[in-house]
Amino acid sequence: MALRTYAYGAAVLSAARIFQLAASFATVPVLTRLLSPSEFGVVALAMAQVTVTLFMADAGLSKSLVRVDTKDVGVWSSVFWATIIFTGAMSLILLALAWPSAAFFGEPRLGPIMATLAALPLIAGALSIPSAELMKRQKFFTMAVAEFSSAIAGAVVAIWMAFEGFGAWSLVAQNVVLWAVKAIVLITATSFRPQFTFTFDRLREHLIFARDTLGFAITFFISRNFDSLVVGKVLGTAALGLYAMAFRIMALPMNIVGSSIQSAIYPKFVELREDHRKLLQIVLMSTTAQAAFIFPGMAAVAVASDSVFTLLLSDRWAEAAMIFTLFAPAGAIQAVTILNGPLLQAIGRTGARFRLTAEFAVLWMIAAPLLALHSLEAVALGYSALTIAYLPRQLALYLHPIGGTTTQYMMALAGPTLLSIALVIVHVSIARVVHLSALEEVLLAFLELLVAYGVFVWLGWKRLREGLNIMKGVFAGLDD
């Protein structure tokens, strides 16, 4: 039953994220025809700065609370008020930086946009503890409803405002409405109600946990958003709009699959934190399953990216196709390795998690400005190259605490990787012989993807069954 609960949670949250992103992307074909790359770019420039505060919203305190009984209201309330104070300060800092940022980037539209988005960190902070309480009780369906409803509301408002001629403000409103609706749903659903109490001594353990998590948030922001700031400054908002769109699509697998599994599996990692053998089994089996789903899909879109972007976004966004193709290897790898975060948090190795992102961030801060001086394509290619080059180091820090090896992990990735390479070779070979329209090429890539999934199941059926039995055994002793 525990495995079923985990699978249900992952499935529900994945479905919610798929729907949320589908609702968001349902607006893309409309918005890309009504808004210019420059308008997308200026909002991306603002969000690159807002995102760091969203990552820092609770400094990891909510994840720490999952380990504490909800009946200990004193601790939960103290963490809530600490979070409100911290995220309120983040919102004020964003507001203070709004117009100086506009002057620095030479983009007058940036000031009022950043000032409006400055409210998001405080909203996110207010939601972090209710979300932790729902996660603790494994109320995945409720969390999914929040994702569903907020996505619909944001998409509707964005499209309406774009048709009314609000330009970049359509995208701003989409973000604000999304967070506001999510707040209404989660606060209504949670049983947590903060008391007017604040005891610093009760926070001590959680602040130690949060210290490294806060460092992780800052360095993760740098590794994921520093390039956007550089591109916006060096190449302008129009170029940033193309770059941000390619990055947004590249990150879909991580946002849909990786993040959902991350949220659902974290409580189980906490329960098994002393049993490293079982943790390693979960990691390796989850890695194979995720890679089998993500790698061929990413390869199919990458090899037909010109046609995909033309049909989805229109010809004016064609330049983003090659950027996406260059990003694809990084997107596939990051979607699979995202499990390192909840694992290292669960076993109390938040320092290793911080180190992972800090090292990558330093390397990227050196490389990104140099690459941006060359071209957008150079930045995307450099990001993928650095992600691949850093992977052995990442795996060493990630697997060593639970007794795993890089060889074991690479073996878990071998099948999906070879299958994806075969898909690319077949597609390129056919495309060279047969002239295909954009629609025909997309349909061909989709057919190749279905065949790839079928081949994986056919060749690996025995291993899949063995893996499922292993996972059942691992979860057998856990409570629902």
Coordinates of C-alpha atoms in Angstrom, one line a residue:
M1 CA 0.0 0.0 0.0
A2 CA 2.9 2.4 0.7
L3 CA 4.2 2.0 -2.9
R4 CA 0.7 2.5 -4.1
T5 CA 0.4 5.7 -2.1
Y6 CA 3.7 6.9 -3.5
A7 CA 2.7 6.1 -7.0
Y8 CA -0.7 7.8 -6.5
G9 CA 1.0 10.9 -5.1
A10 CA 3.5 11.1 -7.9
A11 CA 0.8 10.4 -10.5
V12 CA -1.6 13.0 -9.1
L13 CA 1.1 15.7 -8.8
S14 CA 2.4 14.9 -12.2
A15 CA -1.1 15.2 -13.7
A16 CA -1.5 18.5 -11.9
R17 CA 1.8 19.8 -13.2
I18 CA 1.0 18.5 -16.7
F19 CA -2.3 20.3 -16.6
Q20 CA -0.8 23.4 -15.1
L21 CA 1.9 23.6 -17.8
A22 CA -0.6 22.5 -20.5
A23 CA -2.8 25.4 -19.5
S24 CA 0.2 27.7 -19.5
F25 CA 1.3 26.4 -22.8
A26 CA -2.2 26.5 -24.3
T27 CA -1.7 30.3 -24.0
V28 CA 1.7 30.2 -25.7
P29 CA 0.5 29.8 -29.4
V30 CA -2.0 32.7 -28.7
L31 CA 0.4 34.9 -26.8
T32 CA 3.3 34.4 -29.2
R33 CA 1.1 35.7 -32.0
L34 CA 0.0 38.7 -30.0
L35 CA 3.2 39.6 -28.1
S36 CA 6.7 40.2 -29.4
P37 CA 9.9 38.4 -28.3
S38 CA 10.8 41.7 -26.6
E39 CA 7.7 41.7 -24.4
F40 CA 8.4 38.1 -23.4
G41 CA 12.0 39.1 -22.8
V42 CA 11.3 42.0 -20.4
V43 CA 9.1 39.7 -18.3
A44 CA 11.7 37.0 -18.4
L45 CA 14.3 39.6 -17.2
A46 CA 12.0 40.5 -14.3
M47 CA 11.2 36.9 -13.4
A48 CA 15.0 36.0 -13.5
Q49 CA 15.3 38.3 -10.4
V50 CA 12.0 37.4 -8.8
T51 CA 12.8 33.7 -9.1
V52 CA 15.6 33.8 -6.6
T53 CA 13.3 35.1 -3.9
L54 CA 10.7 32.4 -4.8
F55 CA 13.4 29.7 -4.3
M56 CA 14.3 31.3 -1.0
A57 CA 10.7 31.7 0.0
D58 CA 10.9 29.5 3.1
A59 CA 14.6 28.7 3.1
G60 CA 13.8 25.0 3.3
L61 CA 11.9 25.4 6.6
S62 CA 8.8 23.7 5.3
K63 CA 10.8 20.6 4.2
S64 CA 12.3 20.5 7.7
L65 CA 8.8 20.7 9.3
V66 CA 7.7 17.5 7.4
R67 CA 9.8 15.7 9.9
V68 CA 7.9 17.2 12.9
D69 CA 4.5 16.1 14.2
T70 CA 1.8 18.6 13.2
K71 CA 0.5 18.5 16.8
D72 CA 3.6 20.5 17.8
V73 CA 1.8 23.8 17.0
G74 CA 4.5 25.8 18.7
V75 CA 7.2 24.8 16.3
W76 CA 4.9 25.1 13.2
S77 CA 3.7 28.5 14.3
S78 CA 7.3 29.8 15.0
V79 CA 8.5 28.6 11.6
F80 CA 5.4 30.2 9.9
W81 CA 6.1 33.7 11.4
A82 CA 9.9 33.4 10.7
T83 CA 9.0 32.6 7.1
I84 CA 6.6 35.6 6.9
I85 CA 9.3 38.0 8.2
F86 CA 11.9 36.6 5.8
T87 CA 9.8 36.6 2.7
G88 CA 8.3 40.0 3.5
A89 CA 11.9 41.3 3.6
M90 CA 12.5 39.7 0.2
S91 CA 9.5 41.4 -1.3
L92 CA 10.7 44.8 0.0
I93 CA 14.1 44.2 -1.5
L94 CA 12.6 43.4 -4.9
L95 CA 10.5 46.5 -4.7
A96 CA 13.6 48.6 -3.8
L97 CA 15.6 47.1 -6.8
A98 CA 12.8 47.6 -9.4
W99 CA 13.8 50.9 -10.8
P100 CA 17.6 50.6 -10.3
S101 CA 17.3 47.3 -12.3
A102 CA 15.4 49.1 -15.0
A103 CA 18.2 51.7 -15.3
F104 CA 21.0 49.1 -15.3
F105 CA 19.4 47.0 -18.1
G106 CA 18.3 50.1 -20.0
E107 CA 14.7 48.9 -20.0
P108 CA 12.1 51.4 -18.6
R109 CA 9.3 48.8 -18.7
L110 CA 11.2 46.7 -16.2
G111 CA 10.6 48.9 -13.1
P112 CA 6.8 48.8 -12.8
I113 CA 6.8 45.1 -13.8
M114 CA 9.3 44.1 -11.1
A115 CA 7.4 46.3 -8.5
T116 CA 4.2 44.4 -9.3
L117 CA 5.9 41.0 -9.1
A118 CA 7.5 41.9 -5.8
A119 CA 4.4 40.6 -4.0
L120 CA 5.1 37.0 -5.1
P121 CA 7.8 36.1 -2.5
L122 CA 5.5 37.0 0.4
I123 CA 2.6 35.0 -1.1
A124 CA 4.9 32.0 -1.6
G125 CA 6.1 32.3 2.0
A126 CA 2.6 32.4 3.4
L127 CA 1.8 29.2 1.5
S128 CA 4.9 27.2 2.4
I129 CA 3.8 26.0 5.8
P130 CA 0.2 25.1 4.7
S131 CA 1.8 23.2 1.8
A132 CA 4.1 21.4 4.2
E133 CA 1.1 20.4 6.4
L134 CA -0.8 19.0 3.3
M135 CA 2.3 17.2 2.2
K136 CA 2.8 15.7 5.7
R137 CA -0.8 14.3 5.5
Q138 CA -0.2 13.2 1.9
K139 CA -3.1 15.3 0.7
F140 CA -1.8 15.1 -2.9
F141 CA -5.2 15.5 -4.5
T142 CA -5.8 18.8 -2.7
M143 CA -2.4 20.1 -3.8
A144 CA -3.3 19.0 -7.3
V145 CA -6.5 21.0 -7.2
A146 CA -4.5 24.1 -6.3
E147 CA -2.3 23.6 -9.3
F148 CA -5.3 22.9 -11.6
S149 CA -7.4 25.9 -10.6
S150 CA -4.5 28.4 -10.5
A151 CA -3.3 27.4 -13.9
I152 CA -6.7 27.8 -15.5
A153 CA -7.2 31.2 -13.8
G154 CA -3.8 32.5 -14.9
A155 CA -4.2 31.3 -18.5
V156 CA -7.7 32.9 -18.9
V157 CA -6.5 36.2 -17.5
A158 CA -3.4 36.2 -19.7
I159 CA -5.2 35.5 -22.9
W160 CA -8.0 38.1 -22.2
M161 CA -5.4 40.8 -21.4
A162 CA -3.4 40.0 -24.5
F163 CA -6.4 40.4 -26.7
E164 CA -7.2 43.7 -24.9
G165 CA -3.7 45.0 -25.8
F166 CA -2.0 44.9 -22.4
G167 CA 1.2 43.5 -23.9
A168 CA 3.8 42.3 -21.4
W169 CA 1.4 43.0 -18.6
S170 CA -0.6 39.9 -19.8
L171 CA 2.3 37.7 -18.6
V172 CA 2.7 39.6 -15.4
A173 CA -1.0 39.2 -14.6
Q174 CA -0.7 35.4 -15.4
N175 CA 1.9 35.0 -12.6
V176 CA 0.1 37.1 -10.1
V177 CA -3.3 35.5 -10.6
L178 CA -1.7 32.0 -10.5
W179 CA -0.2 32.6 -7.1
A180 CA -3.3 34.4 -5.7
V181 CA -5.7 31.5 -6.7
K182 CA -3.3 28.9 -5.4
A183 CA -3.2 30.8 -2.1
I184 CA -6.9 30.8 -1.8
V185 CA -7.2 27.0 -2.4
L186 CA -4.3 25.9 -0.1
I187 CA -5.1 28.2 2.8
T188 CA -8.8 27.1 2.7
A189 CA -7.8 23.4 2.6
T190 CA -5.1 23.2 5.3
S191 CA -5.9 22.5 8.9
F192 CA -2.9 24.5 10.0
R193 CA -3.8 27.8 11.7
P194 CA -0.8 29.7 13.2
Q195 CA -0.8 30.7 16.8
F196 CA 0.6 34.1 17.9
T197 CA 3.7 32.5 19.3
F198 CA 7.4 32.7 18.4
T199 CA 10.1 30.7 20.2
F200 CA 13.5 31.1 18.7
D201 CA 14.8 28.0 20.6
R202 CA 12.3 25.8 18.9
L203 CA 13.6 27.1 15.5
R204 CA 17.3 26.2 16.1
E205 CA 17.2 22.7 14.5
H206 CA 15.2 24.0 11.6
L207 CA 17.4 27.0 11.0
I208 CA 20.5 24.7 10.8
F209 CA 18.6 22.7 8.2
A210 CA 17.6 25.9 6.4
R211 CA 21.1 27.4 6.3
D212 CA 22.4 25.0 3.6
T213 CA 19.0 25.0 1.9
L214 CA 19.1 28.8 1.6
G215 CA 22.6 28.6 0.2
F216 CA 21.3 26.0 -2.3
A217 CA 18.4 28.3 -3.3
I218 CA 20.8 31.2 -4.0
T219 CA 23.3 29.1 -6.0
F220 CA 20.5 27.2 -7.8
F221 CA 19.1 30.6 -8.9
I222 CA 22.6 31.5 -10.3
S223 CA 22.9 28.3 -12.2
R224 CA 19.4 28.6 -13.6
N225 CA 18.9 32.4 -14.1
F226 CA 22.3 34.1 -14.2
D227 CA 22.5 33.4 -18.0
S228 CA 19.1 35.2 -18.5
L229 CA 20.5 38.3 -16.8
V230 CA 23.6 38.1 -18.9
V231 CA 21.7 37.6 -22.2
G232 CA 19.3 40.4 -21.3
K233 CA 22.2 42.8 -20.6
V234 CA 24.5 41.8 -23.5
L235 CA 22.1 40.8 -26.3
G236 CA 18.8 42.6 -25.3
T237 CA 15.3 41.7 -24.4
A238 CA 14.3 40.3 -27.9
A239 CA 17.2 37.8 -27.8
L240 CA 16.3 37.0 -24.2
G241 CA 12.7 36.3 -25.2
L242 CA 13.8 33.6 -27.7
Y243 CA 16.3 32.2 -25.1
A244 CA 13.7 32.1 -22.3
M245 CA 11.1 30.4 -24.5
A246 CA 13.6 27.7 -25.5
F247 CA 14.7 27.2 -21.8
R248 CA 11.1 27.1 -20.7
I249 CA 10.3 24.2 -23.1
M250 CA 13.5 22.5 -22.2
A251 CA 12.6 22.6 -18.5
L252 CA 9.2 20.9 -19.0
P253 CA 10.3 17.4 -18.2
M254 CA 11.9 18.5 -14.9
N255 CA 8.9 20.6 -14.0
I256 CA 6.3 17.9 -14.9
V257 CA 7.9 14.6 -14.0
G258 CA 11.0 15.4 -11.8
S259 CA 9.3 17.9 -9.5
S260 CA 6.2 15.8 -9.0
I261 CA 8.2 12.7 -8.1
Q262 CA 10.4 14.8 -5.9
S263 CA 7.4 16.1 -3.9
A264 CA 5.7 12.7 -3.6
I265 CA 8.8 10.7 -2.6
Y266 CA 10.4 13.1 -0.1
P267 CA 8.3 11.8 2.9
K268 CA 9.3 8.3 2.0
F269 CA 13.0 9.2 1.8
V270 CA 12.5 10.7 5.3
E271 CA 11.1 7.4 6.6
L272 CA 13.9 5.4 5.1
R273 CA 16.7 7.8 5.9
E274 CA 18.6 5.2 8.0
D275 CA 18.3 2.4 5.4
H276 CA 20.8 3.4 2.7
R277 CA 20.5 0.2 0.8
K278 CA 16.8 0.7 0.2
L279 CA 17.3 4.4 -0.7
L280 CA 19.8 3.3 -3.4
Q281 CA 17.4 0.8 -4.8
I282 CA 14.7 3.5 -5.0
V283 CA 17.1 6.0 -6.6
L284 CA 18.3 3.6 -9.3
M285 CA 14.9 2.3 -10.2
S286 CA 13.3 5.7 -10.3
T287 CA 16.2 6.9 -12.4
T288 CA 15.7 4.2 -15.0
A289 CA 11.9 4.8 -15.1
Q290 CA 12.3 8.6 -15.5
A291 CA 15.0 8.4 -18.1
A292 CA 13.0 5.8 -20.1
F293 CA 10.1 8.3 -20.3
I294 CA 12.1 11.6 -20.6
F295 CA 15.2 10.8 -22.8
P296 CA 13.4 9.6 -25.9
G297 CA 10.7 12.3 -25.6
M298 CA 13.4 15.0 -25.4
A299 CA 15.3 13.5 -28.3
A300 CA 12.1 13.4 -30.5
V301 CA 11.4 17.1 -29.9
A302 CA 15.0 18.1 -30.3
V303 CA 15.5 16.3 -33.6
A304 CA 12.3 17.9 -35.1
S305 CA 12.6 21.2 -33.2
D306 CA 12.3 23.5 -36.3
S307 CA 9.0 21.9 -37.2
V308 CA 7.8 21.8 -33.6
F309 CA 8.5 25.5 -32.9
T310 CA 7.1 26.6 -36.3
L311 CA 3.8 24.8 -35.6
L312 CA 3.6 25.6 -32.0
L313 CA 4.8 29.2 -31.9
S314 CA 4.8 30.5 -35.5
D315 CA 7.7 31.4 -37.8
R316 CA 8.8 34.5 -35.7
W317 CA 10.1 32.1 -33.0
A318 CA 12.0 29.8 -35.4
E319 CA 15.3 30.9 -34.0
A320 CA 14.4 29.5 -30.6
A321 CA 14.3 25.9 -32.1
M322 CA 18.1 25.5 -32.4
I323 CA 18.6 27.0 -29.0
F324 CA 16.2 24.3 -27.6
T325 CA 18.0 21.6 -29.4
L326 CA 21.3 22.7 -27.9
F327 CA 19.6 22.8 -24.5
A328 CA 18.1 19.3 -24.8
P329 CA 20.9 17.2 -23.2
A330 CA 21.0 19.5 -20.1
G331 CA 17.2 19.3 -19.8
A332 CA 17.1 15.5 -19.9
I333 CA 19.9 15.1 -17.4
Q334 CA 18.5 17.7 -14.9
A335 CA 15.1 16.1 -15.0
V336 CA 16.5 12.8 -13.9
T337 CA 19.1 13.9 -11.4
I338 CA 16.6 16.2 -9.6
L339 CA 16.1 13.4 -7.0
N340 CA 19.4 14.3 -5.4
G341 CA 17.7 17.3 -3.6
P342 CA 15.1 15.4 -1.6
L343 CA 17.4 12.5 -1.0
L344 CA 20.2 14.6 0.5
Q345 CA 17.7 16.6 2.5
A346 CA 16.1 13.5 3.9
I347 CA 19.4 12.0 5.1
G348 CA 20.6 15.3 6.6
R349 CA 23.3 16.0 4.0
T350 CA 22.1 19.5 3.0
G351 CA 25.7 20.6 2.9
A352 CA 26.4 18.3 0.0
R353 CA 23.3 19.6 -1.8
F354 CA 24.5 23.1 -1.3
R355 CA 28.0 22.2 -2.6
L356 CA 26.5 20.6 -5.7
T357 CA 24.8 23.8 -6.8
A358 CA 27.6 26.1 -5.6
E359 CA 30.3 24.5 -7.6
F360 CA 28.1 24.5 -10.8
A361 CA 27.0 28.1 -10.2
V362 CA 30.6 29.3 -9.9
L363 CA 31.6 27.6 -13.2
W364 CA 28.5 29.0 -14.9
M365 CA 29.1 32.5 -13.7
I366 CA 32.5 32.3 -15.3
A367 CA 31.3 30.7 -18.6
A368 CA 28.0 32.5 -19.3
P369 CA 29.3 36.1 -19.9
L370 CA 32.1 34.8 -22.2
L371 CA 29.6 32.7 -24.2
A372 CA 27.1 35.5 -24.4
L373 CA 29.7 37.7 -26.1
H374 CA 29.6 35.1 -29.0
S375 CA 25.9 34.2 -29.5
L376 CA 22.7 32.8 -28.0
E377 CA 23.6 29.4 -29.4
A378 CA 26.9 29.4 -27.7
V379 CA 25.3 30.0 -24.3
A380 CA 22.8 27.1 -24.8
L381 CA 25.6 24.8 -26.0
G382 CA 27.8 25.8 -23.2
Y383 CA 25.1 25.1 -20.6
S384 CA 24.6 21.6 -21.9
A385 CA 28.3 21.0 -22.1
L386 CA 28.9 22.1 -18.6
T387 CA 26.0 20.0 -17.3
I388 CA 27.4 16.9 -18.9
A389 CA 31.0 17.6 -17.8
Y390 CA 29.9 18.2 -14.2
L391 CA 27.7 15.0 -14.1
P392 CA 30.4 12.6 -12.7
R393 CA 31.2 15.1 -9.9
Q394 CA 27.5 15.5 -9.2
L395 CA 26.9 11.7 -9.0
A396 CA 29.9 11.3 -6.7
L397 CA 28.4 13.7 -4.1
Y398 CA 24.9 12.5 -4.7
L399 CA 25.5 8.7 -4.5
H400 CA 28.4 8.3 -2.1
P401 CA 26.3 9.1 1.1
I402 CA 24.0 6.1 0.3
G403 CA 26.8 3.7 -0.9
G404 CA 26.1 4.0 -4.6
T405 CA 28.6 4.4 -7.4
T406 CA 28.7 6.4 -10.7
T407 CA 28.9 3.1 -12.6
Q408 CA 25.6 1.9 -11.1
Y409 CA 23.9 5.1 -12.1
M410 CA 25.3 5.2 -15.6
M411 CA 24.1 1.6 -16.1
A412 CA 20.6 2.8 -15.0
L413 CA 20.8 5.4 -17.8
A414 CA 22.3 3.2 -20.5
G415 CA 19.2 1.8 -22.0
P416 CA 17.2 5.0 -22.3
T417 CA 20.3 6.8 -23.6
L418 CA 21.0 4.3 -26.4
L419 CA 17.4 4.2 -27.4
S420 CA 17.3 8.1 -27.7
I421 CA 20.5 8.0 -29.8
A422 CA 18.9 5.4 -32.1
L423 CA 15.7 7.6 -32.4
V424 CA 17.8 10.6 -33.5
I425 CA 19.7 8.5 -36.1
V426 CA 16.6 7.0 -37.6
H427 CA 14.8 10.4 -37.8
V428 CA 17.8 12.1 -39.5
S429 CA 18.2 9.3 -41.9
I430 CA 14.5 9.4 -43.0
A431 CA 14.5 13.2 -43.2
R432 CA 17.5 13.2 -45.6
V433 CA 15.7 10.8 -47.9
V434 CA 12.1 12.0 -47.7
H435 CA 11.0 15.6 -48.0
L436 CA 8.7 16.3 -45.1
S437 CA 6.4 19.2 -44.2
A438 CA 6.5 20.6 -40.7
L439 CA 3.4 18.7 -39.7
E440 CA 4.7 15.5 -41.3
E441 CA 8.0 15.8 -39.5
V442 CA 6.2 16.2 -36.1
L443 CA 4.0 13.2 -36.8
L444 CA 7.1 11.2 -37.7
A445 CA 8.9 12.2 -34.5
F446 CA 5.8 11.2 -32.5
L447 CA 5.6 7.8 -34.2
E448 CA 9.3 7.2 -33.6
L449 CA 8.7 8.1 -29.9
L450 CA 5.9 5.5 -29.6
V451 CA 8.1 2.9 -31.2
A452 CA 11.0 3.8 -28.8
Y453 CA 8.7 3.3 -25.8
G454 CA 7.5 0.0 -27.2
V455 CA 11.0 -1.2 -27.8
F456 CA 12.1 -0.3 -24.3
V457 CA 9.1 -2.2 -22.7
W458 CA 9.7 -5.2 -25.0
L459 CA 13.4 -5.5 -24.4
G460 CA 13.3 -4.6 -20.8
W461 CA 10.1 -6.3 -19.7
K462 CA 11.8 -8.8 -17.4
R463 CA 13.9 -6.1 -15.8
L464 CA 10.8 -3.8 -15.4
R465 CA 9.0 -6.6 -13.5
E466 CA 12.0 -7.3 -11.3
G467 CA 12.3 -3.5 -10.6
L468 CA 8.6 -3.3 -9.6
N469 CA 9.0 -6.2 -7.3
I470 CA 12.1 -4.6 -5.7
M471 CA 10.2 -1.4 -5.2
K472 CA 7.3 -3.3 -3.6
G473 CA 9.7 -4.9 -1.3
V474 CA 11.3 -1.6 -0.4
F475 CA 8.0 0.0 0.4
A476 CA 6.4 -3.0 2.1
G477 CA 7.4 -2.0 5.6
L478 CA 6.3 1.6 5.3
D479 CA 3.0 3.0 6.5
D480 CA 0.7 4.7 4.1

